[in-house]
XYZ file of C-alpha atoms in Angstrom:
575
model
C 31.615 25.797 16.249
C 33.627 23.030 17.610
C 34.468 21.742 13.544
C 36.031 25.244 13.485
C 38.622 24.463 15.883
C 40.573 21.899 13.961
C 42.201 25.292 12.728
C 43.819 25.215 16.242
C 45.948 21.923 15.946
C 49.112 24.534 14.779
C 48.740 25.953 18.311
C 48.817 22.842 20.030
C 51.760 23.230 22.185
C 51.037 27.053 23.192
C 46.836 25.512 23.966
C 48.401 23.470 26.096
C 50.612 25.906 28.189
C 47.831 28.107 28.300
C 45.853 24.942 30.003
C 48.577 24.056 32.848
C 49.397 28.354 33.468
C 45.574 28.654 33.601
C 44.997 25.588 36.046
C 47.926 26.820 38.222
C 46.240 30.008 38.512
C 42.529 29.078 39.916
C 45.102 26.610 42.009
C 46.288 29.681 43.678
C 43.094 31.704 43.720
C 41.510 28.519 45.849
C 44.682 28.389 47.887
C 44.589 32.039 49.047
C 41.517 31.606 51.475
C 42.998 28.300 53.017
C 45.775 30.504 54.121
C 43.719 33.776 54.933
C 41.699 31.685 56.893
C 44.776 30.066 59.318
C 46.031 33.357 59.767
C 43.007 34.702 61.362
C 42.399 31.330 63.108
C 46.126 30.323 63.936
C 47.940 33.686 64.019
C 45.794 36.653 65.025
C 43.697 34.632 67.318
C 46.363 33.198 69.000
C 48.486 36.810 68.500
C 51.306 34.355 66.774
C 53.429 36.735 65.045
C 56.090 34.694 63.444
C 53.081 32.494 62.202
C 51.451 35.683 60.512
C 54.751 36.897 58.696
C 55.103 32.788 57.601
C 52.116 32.570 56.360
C 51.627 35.967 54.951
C 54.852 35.269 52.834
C 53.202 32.461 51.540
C 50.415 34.703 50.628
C 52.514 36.956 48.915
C 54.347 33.993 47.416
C 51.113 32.056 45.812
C 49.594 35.837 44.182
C 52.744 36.216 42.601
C 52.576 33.199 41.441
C 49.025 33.140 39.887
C 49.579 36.925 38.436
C 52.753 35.685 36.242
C 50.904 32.688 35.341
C 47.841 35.279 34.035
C 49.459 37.296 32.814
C 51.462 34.551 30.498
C 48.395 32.565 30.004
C 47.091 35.906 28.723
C 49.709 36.385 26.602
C 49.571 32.961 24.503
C 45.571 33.001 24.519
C 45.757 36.234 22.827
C 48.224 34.760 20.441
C 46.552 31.286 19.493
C 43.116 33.682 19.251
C 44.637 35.954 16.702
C 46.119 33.452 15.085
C 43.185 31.245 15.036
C 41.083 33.861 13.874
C 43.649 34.790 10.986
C 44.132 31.380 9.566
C 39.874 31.152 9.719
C 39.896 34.351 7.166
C 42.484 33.080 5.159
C 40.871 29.704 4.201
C 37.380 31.645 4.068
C 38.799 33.608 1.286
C 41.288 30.890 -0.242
C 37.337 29.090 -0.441
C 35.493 31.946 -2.199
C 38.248 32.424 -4.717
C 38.026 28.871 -6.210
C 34.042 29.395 -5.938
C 32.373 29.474 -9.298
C 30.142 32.380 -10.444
C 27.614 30.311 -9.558
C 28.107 29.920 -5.814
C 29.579 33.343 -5.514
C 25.782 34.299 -7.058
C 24.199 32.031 -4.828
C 26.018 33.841 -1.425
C 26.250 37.803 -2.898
C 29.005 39.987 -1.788
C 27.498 41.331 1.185
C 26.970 38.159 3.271
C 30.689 37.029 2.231
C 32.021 40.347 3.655
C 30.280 39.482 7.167
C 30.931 36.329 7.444
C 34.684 37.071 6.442
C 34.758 39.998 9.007
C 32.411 40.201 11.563
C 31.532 36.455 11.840
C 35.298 35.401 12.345
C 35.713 38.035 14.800
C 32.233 36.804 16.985
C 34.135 32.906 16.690
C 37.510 35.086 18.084
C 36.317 36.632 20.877
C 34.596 33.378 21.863
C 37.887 31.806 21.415
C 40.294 33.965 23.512
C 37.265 33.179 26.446
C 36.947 29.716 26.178
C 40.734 29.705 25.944
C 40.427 31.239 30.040
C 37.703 30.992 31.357
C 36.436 27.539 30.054
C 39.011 25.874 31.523
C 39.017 28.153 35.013
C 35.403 27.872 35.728
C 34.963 24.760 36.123
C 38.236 24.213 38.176
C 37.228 26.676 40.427
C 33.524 25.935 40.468
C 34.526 22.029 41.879
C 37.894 23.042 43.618
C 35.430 25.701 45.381
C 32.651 23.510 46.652
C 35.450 20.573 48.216
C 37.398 23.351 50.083
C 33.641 24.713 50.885
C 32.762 21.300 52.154
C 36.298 20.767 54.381
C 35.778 24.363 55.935
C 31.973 23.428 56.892
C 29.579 20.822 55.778
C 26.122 22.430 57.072
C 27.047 25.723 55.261
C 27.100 23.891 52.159
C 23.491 23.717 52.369
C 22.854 27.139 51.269
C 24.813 26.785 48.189
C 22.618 23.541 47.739
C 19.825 26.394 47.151
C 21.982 28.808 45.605
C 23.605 27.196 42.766
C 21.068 25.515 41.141
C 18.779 28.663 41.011
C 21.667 30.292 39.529
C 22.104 27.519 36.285
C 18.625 28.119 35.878
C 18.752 31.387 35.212
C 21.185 31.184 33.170
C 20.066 28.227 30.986
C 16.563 30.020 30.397
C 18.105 33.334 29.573
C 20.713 31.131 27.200
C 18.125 29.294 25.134
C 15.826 32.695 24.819
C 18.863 34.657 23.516
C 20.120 32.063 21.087
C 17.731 32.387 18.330
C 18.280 35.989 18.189
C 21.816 36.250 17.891
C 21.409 34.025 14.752
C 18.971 36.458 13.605
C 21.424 39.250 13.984
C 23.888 38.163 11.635
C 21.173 37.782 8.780
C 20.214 41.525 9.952
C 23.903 42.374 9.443
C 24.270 41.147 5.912
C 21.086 42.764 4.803
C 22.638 46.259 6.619
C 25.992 45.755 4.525
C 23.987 44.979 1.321
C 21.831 47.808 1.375
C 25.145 50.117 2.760
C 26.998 48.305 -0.464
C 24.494 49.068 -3.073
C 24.449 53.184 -1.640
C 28.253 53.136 -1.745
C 28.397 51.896 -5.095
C 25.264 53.716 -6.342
C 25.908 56.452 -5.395
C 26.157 58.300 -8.912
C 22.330 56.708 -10.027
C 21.149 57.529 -6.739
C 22.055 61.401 -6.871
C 20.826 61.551 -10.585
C 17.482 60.339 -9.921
C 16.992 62.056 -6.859
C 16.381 59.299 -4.322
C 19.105 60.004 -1.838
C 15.927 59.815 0.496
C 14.350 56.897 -0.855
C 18.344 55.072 -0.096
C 18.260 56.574 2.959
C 14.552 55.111 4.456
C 16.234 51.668 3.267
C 19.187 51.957 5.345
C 17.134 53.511 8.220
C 14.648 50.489 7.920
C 17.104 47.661 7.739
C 19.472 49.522 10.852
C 16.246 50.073 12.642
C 15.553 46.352 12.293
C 18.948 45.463 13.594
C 18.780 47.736 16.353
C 14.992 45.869 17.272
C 16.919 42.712 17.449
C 19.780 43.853 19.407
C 17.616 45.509 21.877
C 15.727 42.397 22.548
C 18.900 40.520 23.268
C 20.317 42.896 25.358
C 16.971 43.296 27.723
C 17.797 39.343 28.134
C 21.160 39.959 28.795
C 20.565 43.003 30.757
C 18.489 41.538 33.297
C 20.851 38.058 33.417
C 23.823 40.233 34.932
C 21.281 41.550 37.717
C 19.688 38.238 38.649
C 22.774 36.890 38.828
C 23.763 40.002 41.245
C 21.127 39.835 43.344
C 21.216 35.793 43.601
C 24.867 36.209 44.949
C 24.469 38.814 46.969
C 21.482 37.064 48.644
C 24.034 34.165 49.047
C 26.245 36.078 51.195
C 23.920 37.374 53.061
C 22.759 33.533 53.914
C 26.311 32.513 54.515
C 27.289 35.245 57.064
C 23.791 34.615 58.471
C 23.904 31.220 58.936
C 27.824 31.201 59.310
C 27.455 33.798 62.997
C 25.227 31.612 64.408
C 27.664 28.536 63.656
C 30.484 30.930 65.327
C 27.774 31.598 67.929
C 27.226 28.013 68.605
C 30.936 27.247 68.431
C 30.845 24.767 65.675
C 32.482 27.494 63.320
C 35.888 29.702 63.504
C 35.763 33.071 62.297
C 38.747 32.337 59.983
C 36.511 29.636 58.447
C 33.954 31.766 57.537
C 35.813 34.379 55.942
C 37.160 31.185 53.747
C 33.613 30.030 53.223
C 32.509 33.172 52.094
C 35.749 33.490 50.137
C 35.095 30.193 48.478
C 31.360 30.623 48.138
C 32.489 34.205 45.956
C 34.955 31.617 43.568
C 31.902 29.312 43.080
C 29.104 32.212 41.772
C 32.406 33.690 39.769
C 32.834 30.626 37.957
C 28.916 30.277 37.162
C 29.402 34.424 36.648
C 32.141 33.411 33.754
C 29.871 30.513 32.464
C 26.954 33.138 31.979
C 29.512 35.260 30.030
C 30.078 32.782 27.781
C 26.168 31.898 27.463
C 25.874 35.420 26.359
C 28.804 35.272 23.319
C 28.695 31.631 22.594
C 25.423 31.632 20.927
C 26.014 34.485 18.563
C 29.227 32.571 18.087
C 27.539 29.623 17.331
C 25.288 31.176 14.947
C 28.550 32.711 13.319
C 30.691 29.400 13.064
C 27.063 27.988 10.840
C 27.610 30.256 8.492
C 31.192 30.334 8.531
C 31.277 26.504 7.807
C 28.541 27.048 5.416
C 31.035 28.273 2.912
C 33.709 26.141 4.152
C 31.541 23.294 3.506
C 30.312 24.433 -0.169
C 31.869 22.771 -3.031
C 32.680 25.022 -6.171
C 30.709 23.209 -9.186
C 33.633 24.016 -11.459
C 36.816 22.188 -10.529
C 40.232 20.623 -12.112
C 40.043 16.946 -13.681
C 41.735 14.416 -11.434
C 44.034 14.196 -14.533
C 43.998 17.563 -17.115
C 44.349 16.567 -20.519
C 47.384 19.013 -21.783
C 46.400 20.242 -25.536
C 48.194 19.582 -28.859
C 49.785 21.556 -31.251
C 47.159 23.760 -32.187
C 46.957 27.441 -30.374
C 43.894 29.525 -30.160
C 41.170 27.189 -31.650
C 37.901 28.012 -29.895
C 34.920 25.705 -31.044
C 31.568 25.768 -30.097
C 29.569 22.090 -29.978
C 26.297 21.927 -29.800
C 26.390 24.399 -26.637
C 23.547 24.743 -24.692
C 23.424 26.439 -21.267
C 20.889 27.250 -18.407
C 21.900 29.315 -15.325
C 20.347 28.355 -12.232
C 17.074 28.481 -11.906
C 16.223 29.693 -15.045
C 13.405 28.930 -16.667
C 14.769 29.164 -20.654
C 17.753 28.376 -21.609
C 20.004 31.380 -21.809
C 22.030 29.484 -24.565
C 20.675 27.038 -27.325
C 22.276 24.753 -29.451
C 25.552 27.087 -30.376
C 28.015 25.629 -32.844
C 30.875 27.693 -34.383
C 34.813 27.406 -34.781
C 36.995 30.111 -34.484
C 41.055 30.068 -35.404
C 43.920 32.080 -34.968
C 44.289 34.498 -36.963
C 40.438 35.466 -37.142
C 38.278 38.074 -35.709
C 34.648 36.887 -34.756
C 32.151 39.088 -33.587
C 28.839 38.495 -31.608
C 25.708 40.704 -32.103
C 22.419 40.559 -30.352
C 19.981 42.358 -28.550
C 20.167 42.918 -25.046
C 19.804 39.260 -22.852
C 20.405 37.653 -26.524
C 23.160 35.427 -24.279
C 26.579 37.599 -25.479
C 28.283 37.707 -22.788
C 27.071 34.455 -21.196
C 28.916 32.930 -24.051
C 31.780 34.309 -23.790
C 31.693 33.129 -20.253
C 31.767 29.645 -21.108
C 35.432 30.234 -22.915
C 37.494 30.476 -19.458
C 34.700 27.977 -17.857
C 33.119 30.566 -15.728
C 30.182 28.186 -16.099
C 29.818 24.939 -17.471
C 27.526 23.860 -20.182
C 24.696 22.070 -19.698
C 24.705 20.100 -22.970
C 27.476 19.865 -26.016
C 30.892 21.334 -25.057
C 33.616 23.890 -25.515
C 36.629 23.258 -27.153
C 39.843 25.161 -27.034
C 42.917 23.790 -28.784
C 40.897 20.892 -29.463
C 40.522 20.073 -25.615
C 37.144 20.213 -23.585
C 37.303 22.821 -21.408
C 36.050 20.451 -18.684
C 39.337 18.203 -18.983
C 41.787 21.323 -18.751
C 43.098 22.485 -15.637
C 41.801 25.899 -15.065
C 44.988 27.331 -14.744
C 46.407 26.350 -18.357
C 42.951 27.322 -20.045
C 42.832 30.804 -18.675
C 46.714 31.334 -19.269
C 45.889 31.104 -22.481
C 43.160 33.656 -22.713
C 42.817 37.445 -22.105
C 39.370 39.185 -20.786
C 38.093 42.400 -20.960
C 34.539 41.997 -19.016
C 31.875 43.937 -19.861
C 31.953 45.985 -16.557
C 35.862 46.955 -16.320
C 37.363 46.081 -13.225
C 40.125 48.568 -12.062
C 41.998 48.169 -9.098
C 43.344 50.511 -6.374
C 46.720 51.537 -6.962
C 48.784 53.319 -10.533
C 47.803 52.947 -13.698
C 51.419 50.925 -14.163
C 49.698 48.544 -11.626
C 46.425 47.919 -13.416
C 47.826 47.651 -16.913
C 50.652 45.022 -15.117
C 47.589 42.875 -13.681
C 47.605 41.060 -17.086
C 51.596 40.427 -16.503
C 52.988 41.253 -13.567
C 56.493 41.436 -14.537
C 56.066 43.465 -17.458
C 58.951 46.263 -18.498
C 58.345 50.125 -19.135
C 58.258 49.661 -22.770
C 56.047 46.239 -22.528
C 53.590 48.730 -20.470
C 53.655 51.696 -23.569
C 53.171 49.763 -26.036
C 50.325 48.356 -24.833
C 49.035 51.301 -23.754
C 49.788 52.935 -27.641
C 47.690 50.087 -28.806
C 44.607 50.502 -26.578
C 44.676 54.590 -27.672
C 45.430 55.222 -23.884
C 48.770 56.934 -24.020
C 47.396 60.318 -24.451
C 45.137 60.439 -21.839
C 47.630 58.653 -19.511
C 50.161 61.355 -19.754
C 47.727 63.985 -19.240
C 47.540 62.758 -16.104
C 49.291 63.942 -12.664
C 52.081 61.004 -12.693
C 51.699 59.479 -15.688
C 52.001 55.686 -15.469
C 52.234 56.330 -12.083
C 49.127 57.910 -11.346
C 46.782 56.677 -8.674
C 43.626 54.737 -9.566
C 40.801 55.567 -7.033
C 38.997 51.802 -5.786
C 36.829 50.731 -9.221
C 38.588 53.786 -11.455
C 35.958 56.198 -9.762
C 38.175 58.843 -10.670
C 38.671 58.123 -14.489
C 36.276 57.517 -17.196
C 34.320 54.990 -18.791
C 36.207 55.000 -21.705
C 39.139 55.426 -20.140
C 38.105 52.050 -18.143
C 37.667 50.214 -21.256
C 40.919 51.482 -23.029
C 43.000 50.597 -19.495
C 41.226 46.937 -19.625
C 42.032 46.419 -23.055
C 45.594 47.231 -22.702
C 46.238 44.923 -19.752
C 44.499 42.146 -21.872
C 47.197 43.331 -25.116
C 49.950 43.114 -22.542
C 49.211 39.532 -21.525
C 49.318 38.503 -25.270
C 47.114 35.771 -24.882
C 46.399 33.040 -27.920
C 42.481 33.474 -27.347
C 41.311 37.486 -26.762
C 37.846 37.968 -25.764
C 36.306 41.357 -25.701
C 32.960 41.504 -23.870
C 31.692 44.718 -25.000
C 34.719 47.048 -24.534
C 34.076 49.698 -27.260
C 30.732 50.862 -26.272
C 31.925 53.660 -24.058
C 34.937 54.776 -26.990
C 33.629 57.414 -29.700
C 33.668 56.201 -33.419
C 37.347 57.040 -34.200
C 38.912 56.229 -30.965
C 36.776 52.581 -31.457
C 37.888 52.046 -35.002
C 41.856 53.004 -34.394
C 41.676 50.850 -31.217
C 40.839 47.931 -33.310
C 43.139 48.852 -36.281
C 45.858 48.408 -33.488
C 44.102 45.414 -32.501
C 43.882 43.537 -35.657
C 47.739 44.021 -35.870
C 48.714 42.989 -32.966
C 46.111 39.723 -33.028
C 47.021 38.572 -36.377
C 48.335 35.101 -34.972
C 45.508 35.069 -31.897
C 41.987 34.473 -31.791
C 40.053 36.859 -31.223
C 36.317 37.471 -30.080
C 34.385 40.778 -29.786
C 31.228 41.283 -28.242
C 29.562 44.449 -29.582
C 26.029 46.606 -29.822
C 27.506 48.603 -32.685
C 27.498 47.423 -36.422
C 30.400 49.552 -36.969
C 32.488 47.333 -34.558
C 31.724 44.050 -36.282
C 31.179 45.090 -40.171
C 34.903 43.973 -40.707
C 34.902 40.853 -38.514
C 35.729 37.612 -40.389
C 33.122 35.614 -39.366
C 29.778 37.587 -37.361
C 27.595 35.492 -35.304
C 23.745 36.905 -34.395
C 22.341 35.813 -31.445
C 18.649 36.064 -31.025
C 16.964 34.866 -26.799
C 20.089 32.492 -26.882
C 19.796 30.837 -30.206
C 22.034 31.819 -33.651
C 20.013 33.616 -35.839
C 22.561 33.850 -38.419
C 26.818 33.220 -38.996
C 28.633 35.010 -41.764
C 30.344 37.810 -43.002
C 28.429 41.269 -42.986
C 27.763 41.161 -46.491
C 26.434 37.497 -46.101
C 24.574 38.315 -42.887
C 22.712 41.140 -45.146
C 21.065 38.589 -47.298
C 20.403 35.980 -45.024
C 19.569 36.978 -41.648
C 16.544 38.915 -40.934
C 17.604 39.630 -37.013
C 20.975 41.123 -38.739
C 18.980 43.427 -41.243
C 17.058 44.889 -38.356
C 19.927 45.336 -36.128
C 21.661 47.096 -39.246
C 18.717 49.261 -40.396
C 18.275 50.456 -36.591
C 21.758 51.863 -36.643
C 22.432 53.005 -40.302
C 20.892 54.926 -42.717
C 20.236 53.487 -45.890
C 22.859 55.486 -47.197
C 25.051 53.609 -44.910
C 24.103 50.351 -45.454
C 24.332 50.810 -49.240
């Protein structure tokens, strides 16, 4: 936890005032017996009047004092916590972004939402208390046993007994409970995963009828949580008690042992009132320290896996000096290319070589896990090959800077991401400062005009989170527009027809082919329809090419092709 809190060195100055306001305030806390004490000794005893009213102004004086420097030091601790705590988010998510798929596979979506939520907000919490009481306890834990010791020495004695019962406790309550709070956190991620995959499934769920089956998972991994909270808080709940009863017992000692030290006239009455006052200060400050005991260690647990992706390096990053392409514009070529993800026992990509120029359409066909989309992945270096390399403009992927490779290409993924917001907004995500008539067109050429004006606002209809409240081919047409509005040099279309009926498919890519004629572009389909007119068709076959050509070619030379063909088509067709 303490690597975390180099994000504090922008608060310096207001840590530091929050230090000093802080220390000025136990100052005064430990003050207020001393004087308490001479007024019962000094000015009631000895019925000294002006002496009360001096030293009661004092009194008044010092809690004054220590309340404006709370509530201040209250004020800035809030302040450097929020900030802190803001400025932790922000580089957790600036660290995710640049992440690979590979790492962001490796983590999952429901453990980066806790750790970017809940797990800051644990390492917080911890932070506005350390900010207070770590620096007050032990203050007033020493400042209390010296002024303990100069009021009476025996006395002392019973604190001798006291205290170190009292660190006990808390140190074997501390290292029971720490385990568990790291537990916890794993407990929450699998909670928001199986919450996540409900949310989102929602539609499969109800279809198939296993709203109950969704719900005994949620019950079982909330019922686990709850098993592991409970456990901490029976440690917790009995630490608050012990700690109770040990300081009550202590006062009971003190005033015990303090009247017969008034009895035998080695004690003042005023000095046992301080005593006990002081005694109180010292079991507060251990009181604070158990506090922290009991958030610290689910804090600690937090700040591991916070630095955890701090700490993790994305495999895919910028050359220390990008190579900037030459004159060409849109060449995509395929070396050699073989790929593996992680893990993976076979390849999911084999020895893939092909060149692709502006100007041409190229198509890739293949069963389903034939490696499709995993190659069109490689383009904007999603992943990096294992073996060979990809080329665009004539450059290595690997030696661009991220940035200039992927302004020059436009994606529609397989599954279309849609924003919340207007339809304007979603289309504009390939171009943010597009015009009105920028935004039409593009929407004419991806066939989505008439189904955008049909709708309540037009461009400026609202898009429910993921385009739950539009289509799947309505999805697909949106995607593809913001892709035409970005006119890339390189388009690459991972499967975006499948949900589009045969004429809406073939006029989108009539549109298409005019407005690409000086682009690349790539189509990944599952219909022969899509691809019969492609320039150049690649079939891939468990990750290997199983034939490149033209239709026509493809017919008498690739087997895979024929039966892809003959699975779709009558023979009528295919004649």
């Amino acid at each position: 936890m303490i690597r975390l809190y180099r994000f504090l060195r922008p608060y310096q100055l207001a840590v530091s005032a929050v230090v000093v306001l802080i220390f000025l305030q136990t100052l005064s806390m430990l003050y207020l017996p001393t004087l308490l004490a001479n007024i019962v000794d000094y000015g009631i005893a000895r019925r000294n009047s002006s002496y009360i009213e001096h030293t009661g102004l004092q009194m008044l004086a010092v809690s004054a004092g220590g309340m404006i420097c709370a509530l201040v030091a209250a004020f800035f601790s809030s302040q450097v916590a929020a900030g802190f705590g803001r400025d932790v988010r922000s580089r957790i998510f600036a660290r995710v972004e640049s992440f690979s798929l590979r790492e962001l596979d490796r983590f999952g979506a429901a453990t980066l939402i806790t750790r970017t939520t809940n797990d800051v907000t644990q390492v917080q919490m911890v932070t506005l208390i350390i900010l207070r009481m770590m620096i007050m306890a032990p203050i007033m834990a020493i400042g209390g046993i010296i002024l303990a010791l100069g009021q009476d020495r025996p006395l002392t004695l019973v604190l001798a007994v006291a205290v170190p019962i009292l660190v006990l406790t808390i140190v074997l309550i501390g290292r029971a409970a720490f385990p568990l709070f790291g537990l916890m956190q794993t407990k929450l991620d699998r909670l928001n995963r199986v919450m996540r995959e409900g949310l989102t499934g929602i539609r499969v769920i109800r279809a198939f009828n296993r709203v109950d089956y969704q719900t005994r998972r949620f019950d079982d991994a909330n019922t686990d949580l709850m098993q592991n909270a409970m456990q901490v808080n029976r440690l917790i709940a009995f630490l608050f008690p012990a700690m109770m009863l040990i300081m009550n017992l202590t006062s009971v000692a003190i005033i015990w042992f303090g009247a017969v030290r008034i009895n035998s006239g080695g004690m003042q009455v005023g000095a046992l009132i301080a005593f006990i006052q002081y005694a109180m200060q010292i079991m507060f400050a251990f009181l604070m320290v158990s506090i922290m005991f009991v958030m610290v260690p689910r804090a600690a647990a937090a700040s591991v896996r916070i630095n955890e992706v701090l700490d993790t390096e994305p495999h895919i990053v910028d050359p220390s000096r990008p190579e900037t392409p030459g004159s060409a514009r849109g060449l995509v070529e395929f070396r050699d290319v073989t790929f593996s993800y992680p893990g993976a026992e076979q390849p999911a990509l084999e020895h893939i070589s092909f060149t692709s120029g502006p100007g041409e359409v190229t198509a890739i066909i293949g069963s389903t896990g034939s490696g499709k989309s995993t190659l069109i992945h490689l383009i904007p270096r999603f992943y990096d090959v294992d073996a060979g390399s990809v080329l665009v403009d004539g450059v290595d992927v690997r030696e661009m800077s991220q940035e200039e490779l992927r302004a020059k290409i436009g994606l529609a993924p397989q599954r279309n991401v849609l924003f919340a917001g207007t339809i304007a907004d979603n289309i504009r995500f390939g171009k943010q400062d597009a015009g009105e008539g920028e935004l039409q067109r593009a929407a004419d050429i991806a066939q989505a005009s008439e189904f955008i004006a049909g709708m309540d606002g037009g461009m400026d209809a609202i898009v429910a989170q993921g385009g739950s409240n539009i289509s799947g081919g309505q999805k697909q047409r949106l995607s593809i527009a913001r892709v035409v509005l970005r006119q890339p040099e390189i388009y690459l279309l991972d499967d975006t027809f499948s949900a589009l009926d045969f004429r809406t498919d073939a006029r989108v890519r009539a549109a298409l082919k005019r407005e690409t004629a000086a682009a690349t572009l790539l189509i990944v389909a599952q219909r022969v329809a899509t691809v019969m007119d492609a320039d150049r068709i690649i079939v891939l076959d468990e990750g290997r090419m199983a034939g490149m050509g033209t239709h026509h070619e493809l017919m008498r030379t690739s087997e895979v092709y024929r039966e892809i063909v003959s699975s779709q088509l009558s023979p009528e067709e295919v004649a």
